[in-house]
C-alpha positions as a printed Julia matrix, in Angstrom:
314×3 Matrix{Float64}:
 46.65  206.33  54.07
 46.83  202.65  53.18
 44.91  201.69  56.32
 42.19  204.29  55.94
 38.63  202.94  55.68
 37.35  202.56  52.16
 35.25  205.48  50.94
 33.55  203.27  48.4
 29.96  202.88  49.66
 29.74  199.38  48.21
 33.14  197.75  48.56
 33.95  194.45  46.92
 35.07  191.56  49.12
 38.66  191.05  47.93
 40.51  189.8   51.03
 40.93  186.03  50.85
 39.78  184.42  54.1
 40.09  180.75  53.28
 40.5   178.43  50.31
 38.52  175.18  50.23
 40.36  172.5   48.28
 38.68  169.17  49.0
 37.34  168.56  45.5
 39.35  166.59  42.97
 38.92  168.45  39.7
 36.7   171.39  38.69
 34.1   172.82  41.07
 30.94  173.72  39.15
 28.77  175.33  41.82
 28.99  176.82  45.33
 25.89  177.83  47.3
 25.5   179.54  50.66
 23.07  178.18  53.21
 20.0   180.34  53.78
 19.9   183.12  56.39
 22.85  184.16  58.54
 24.48  180.72  58.83
 27.99  180.35  57.42
 27.77  177.05  55.6
 28.56  176.35  51.95
 27.58  173.47  49.67
 29.82  172.78  46.69
 29.4   170.39  43.75
 32.11  169.18  41.44
 33.44  167.06  38.63
 34.45  164.44  41.22
 30.74  163.47  41.6
 30.52  164.74  45.19
 28.66  167.47  47.01
 30.57  168.81  50.01
 29.36  170.77  53.05
 31.77  173.29  54.55
 31.94  175.56  57.55
 32.76  178.86  55.85
 34.05  180.54  59.02
 36.58  177.8   59.8
 37.19  176.54  56.28
 36.61  172.97  57.4
 34.84  170.2   55.51
 31.87  168.84  57.49
 30.36  166.19  55.21
 30.7   164.57  51.82
 27.51  163.58  49.98
 28.28  160.69  47.61
 25.55  159.18  45.45
 26.1   160.76  42.06
 27.6   158.57  39.36
 28.54  161.55  37.21
 29.67  165.16  37.66
 27.56  167.48  39.84
 26.6   170.61  37.9
 24.01  172.26  40.12
 22.97  172.53  43.78
 20.18  174.44  45.55
 19.47  174.76  49.28
 16.0   174.62  50.89
 14.72  177.57  52.92
 15.26  175.77  56.27
 18.69  174.34  55.33
 17.43  170.85  56.25
 17.6   169.55  52.7
 19.14  170.37  49.37
 18.82  169.29  45.76
 21.61  168.42  43.35
 21.87  167.21  39.76
 24.27  166.84  36.87
 25.42  164.16  34.49
 23.17  161.49  36.03
 20.1   163.06  34.34
 18.29  162.6   37.67
 17.46  165.11  40.41
 18.68  164.09  43.89
 16.88  165.34  47.02
 19.14  165.1   50.1
 18.65  165.15  53.84
 21.5   167.22  55.27
 21.53  165.65  58.76
 21.84  162.03  57.58
 23.67  162.71  54.28
 21.24  160.37  52.5
 19.1   160.82  49.41
 15.39  161.14  50.16
 14.32  160.88  46.51
 15.67  160.62  43.02
 13.56  162.13  40.29
 14.1   160.76  36.79
 12.73  161.88  33.44
 15.28  164.18  31.83
 16.96  162.86  28.69
 20.23  164.72  29.2
 22.46  166.36  31.8
 20.66  168.55  34.35
 22.33  171.97  34.48
 20.04  173.85  36.88
 17.85  173.08  39.9
 15.96  175.43  42.22
 13.43  175.07  45.05
 10.33  177.2   45.38
  9.94  179.28  48.54
  8.76  176.51  50.89
 10.73  173.71  49.18
  7.56  171.85  48.22
  8.46  172.02  44.53
 11.72  171.68  42.59
 12.35  172.97  39.08
 15.07  171.36  36.95
 16.52  172.47  33.62
 18.38  170.18  31.26
 20.44  169.62  28.15
 17.21  168.13  26.74
 15.86  171.72  26.47
 13.07  171.15  29.02
 12.26  172.43  32.49
 10.48  169.94  34.74
  8.54  170.83  37.87
  8.39  168.21  40.62
  5.95  168.17  43.56
  7.9   166.85  46.55
  4.73  166.32  48.62
  3.36  163.86  46.1
  4.29  160.19  45.95
  3.94  160.38  42.19
  7.38  160.33  40.55
  6.21  162.12  37.4
  6.74  165.87  36.94
  3.64  167.99  37.51
  4.55  170.2   34.55
  7.07  170.2   31.69
  8.08  173.49  30.04
  9.21  172.75  26.49
  9.62  176.17  24.88
 13.44  176.24  24.89
 15.23  175.13  21.72
 18.53  174.26  23.38
 20.06  173.47  26.79
 18.44  175.19  29.78
 21.41  176.47  31.8
 19.78  178.48  34.57
 16.49  178.74  36.48
 15.04  181.16  39.01
 11.85  180.22  40.86
  9.75  183.07  42.25
  6.43  183.15  44.09
  4.4   182.72  40.9
  7.02  182.96  38.17
  9.81  180.83  36.76
 12.59  182.49  34.79
 14.87  180.36  32.61
 17.92  181.01  30.47
 18.9   178.85  27.53
 21.77  178.29  25.11
 19.24  179.27  22.4
 19.8   182.9   23.47
 16.47  183.49  25.2
 15.41  184.36  28.73
 11.88  183.08  29.3
  9.65  184.31  32.12
  6.68  182.05  32.89
  3.81  183.51  34.89
  2.3   180.32  36.27
 -0.81  181.98  37.72
 -1.72  183.78  34.53
 -0.47  181.05  32.21
  1.62  183.58  30.31
  5.11  183.45  28.82
  7.36  186.35  27.89
 10.57  185.72  25.96
 13.51  188.15  25.83
 16.0   187.51  23.02
 19.53  188.11  24.32
 21.13  186.79  21.12
 23.89  184.74  22.74
 23.87  181.59  24.91
 22.57  182.49  28.39
 24.5   181.03  31.34
 22.84  182.69  34.35
 19.78  184.78  35.23
 19.53  186.46  38.64
 16.49  188.68  39.33
 16.56  191.55  41.81
 14.67  190.94  45.05
 11.74  193.07  43.88
 11.56  191.05  40.62
 11.49  194.28  38.6
 14.8   193.65  36.83
 17.16  190.77  36.21
 20.86  190.24  35.55
 21.68  187.97  32.6
 25.12  186.54  31.84
 25.82  185.37  28.29
 28.67  183.96  26.2
 29.53  187.23  24.48
 31.41  188.69  27.46
 28.43  190.83  28.42
 26.28  190.98  31.54
 23.01  192.82  30.97
 20.51  194.35  33.37
 17.05  193.89  31.87
 13.6   195.17  32.76
 11.53  192.15  33.82
  8.26  193.66  32.62
  9.27  195.01  29.22
 12.48  193.15  28.31
 14.21  196.51  27.81
 18.0   196.7   28.25
 18.76  198.95  31.23
 22.52  198.53  31.54
 25.43  196.6   30.03
 28.5   195.46  31.99
 31.7   194.61  30.07
 35.42  194.11  30.59
 35.47  190.47  31.65
 36.04  187.45  29.38
 33.18  184.92  29.15
 32.89  183.19  25.78
 32.95  179.43  26.34
 32.04  178.44  29.91
 29.08  178.82  32.22
 29.96  181.72  34.5
 27.51  183.23  36.97
 27.23  186.91  37.75
 25.49  188.08  40.93
 24.57  191.24  42.77
 26.68  192.5   45.64
 25.25  193.67  48.96
 22.02  195.68  48.66
 22.13  195.09  44.89
 24.31  198.16  44.42
 27.07  196.43  42.47
 27.41  193.59  39.98
 30.09  190.93  40.48
 31.29  188.2   38.11
 34.25  185.86  37.87
 35.56  185.24  34.37
 37.45  182.71  32.25
 40.83  184.22  33.13
 40.3   183.71  36.87
 39.55  187.37  37.62
 36.66  188.72  39.7
 35.15  191.84  38.14
 32.83  194.35  39.78
 30.74  197.19  38.37
 28.58  199.95  39.77
 24.98  198.98  39.06
 23.88  202.49  38.12
 26.57  203.66  35.72
 28.16  200.26  34.8
 31.63  201.61  35.58
 34.25  199.0   36.51
 35.14  199.3   40.18
 38.87  199.37  40.92
 41.19  197.67  40.43
 40.83  197.59  36.64
 41.83  195.04  35.57
 41.31  193.05  38.78
 43.95  190.56  39.99
 43.89  186.95  38.86
 42.63  184.97  41.88
 41.99  181.52  40.36
 44.19  179.52  37.97
 41.28  178.59  35.7
 37.77  179.78  34.81
 35.61  180.97  37.73
 32.42  178.97  37.31
 30.33  180.43  40.12
 30.19  183.66  42.12
 27.74  184.11  44.97
 27.37  186.85  47.58
 26.46  185.94  51.15
 22.69  186.51  51.63
 23.04  188.66  54.78
 26.7   189.51  55.33
 27.54  192.73  53.48
 31.23  191.9   53.19
 31.44  188.25  52.14
 31.24  186.25  48.92
 32.43  182.96  47.43
 33.97  181.97  44.12
 34.24  178.44  42.7
 36.63  177.49  39.92
 37.65  174.79  37.48
 41.02  174.89  39.29
 39.42  172.74  42.01
 39.16  175.4   44.71
 36.41  177.45  46.32
 37.5   180.73  47.88
 35.79  182.77  50.56
 36.33  186.52  50.27
 35.71  189.29  52.8
 35.89  193.03  52.81
 37.99  194.05  55.78
 37.52  197.62  56.94
 40.67  198.75  58.7
 40.8   201.47  61.3
């Protein structure tokens, strides 16, 4: 029966397709291109951003302008440009076709840990070690941020930009949801340093990863805890949990190099428990392909990025 199709309605991609090993040193972030395309952007300690063909496992381009480690990357809706940031304290806007920087936005007083575009890539939000979030209007020639959010009391590690909301997570233990239209702020106290926040597509709930080896599903409107996912080890490094296909499962790589998965509804660990060790060091980033039900990527401090698929035999 080893070749029988999986009866799990939401299988985890656990078959290694290809390993990308161009970076020298830890890889801090790996992002899929938007839509159905199979391209990946990775950023690392070696100060480069690299563009890969995920299907072939080949490196297409190297983007070199950073003077310090790259900690964060985000891709525009049309895949024509991306934004990156890190130890430089500046936000770099890149043109993918020419591999050149279109703009550099300066103003943060510390490392930039998180960047995200809004829906049409007219605005970028950046979160920093300086405990601020800065919003930049890319249509304006003015190099100053259009807004600075200063409510955090420690490093801002993660940002999500919605249609009219910005959600941030900070080392101070809070998730903050800013309603920009209403001018309102709601703060949810998680109680431990927050490393990632990923809302569901309907923006009704969000997944928050924190340095107490817990991943929590929270109600966006009330801040109520809906579910708690445990088993993995995440106490010292920024790890990112994400939803699997159709938001039916939760996936996270941990500090031991294992990729864990849970059922969203009952928080049960999906087999195998414990999962196999697939990276030699901490898994810094886990991201599911936006349209392909059976593919995801993991990035690690071991210098590799791995592309995983779920292969249905039969």
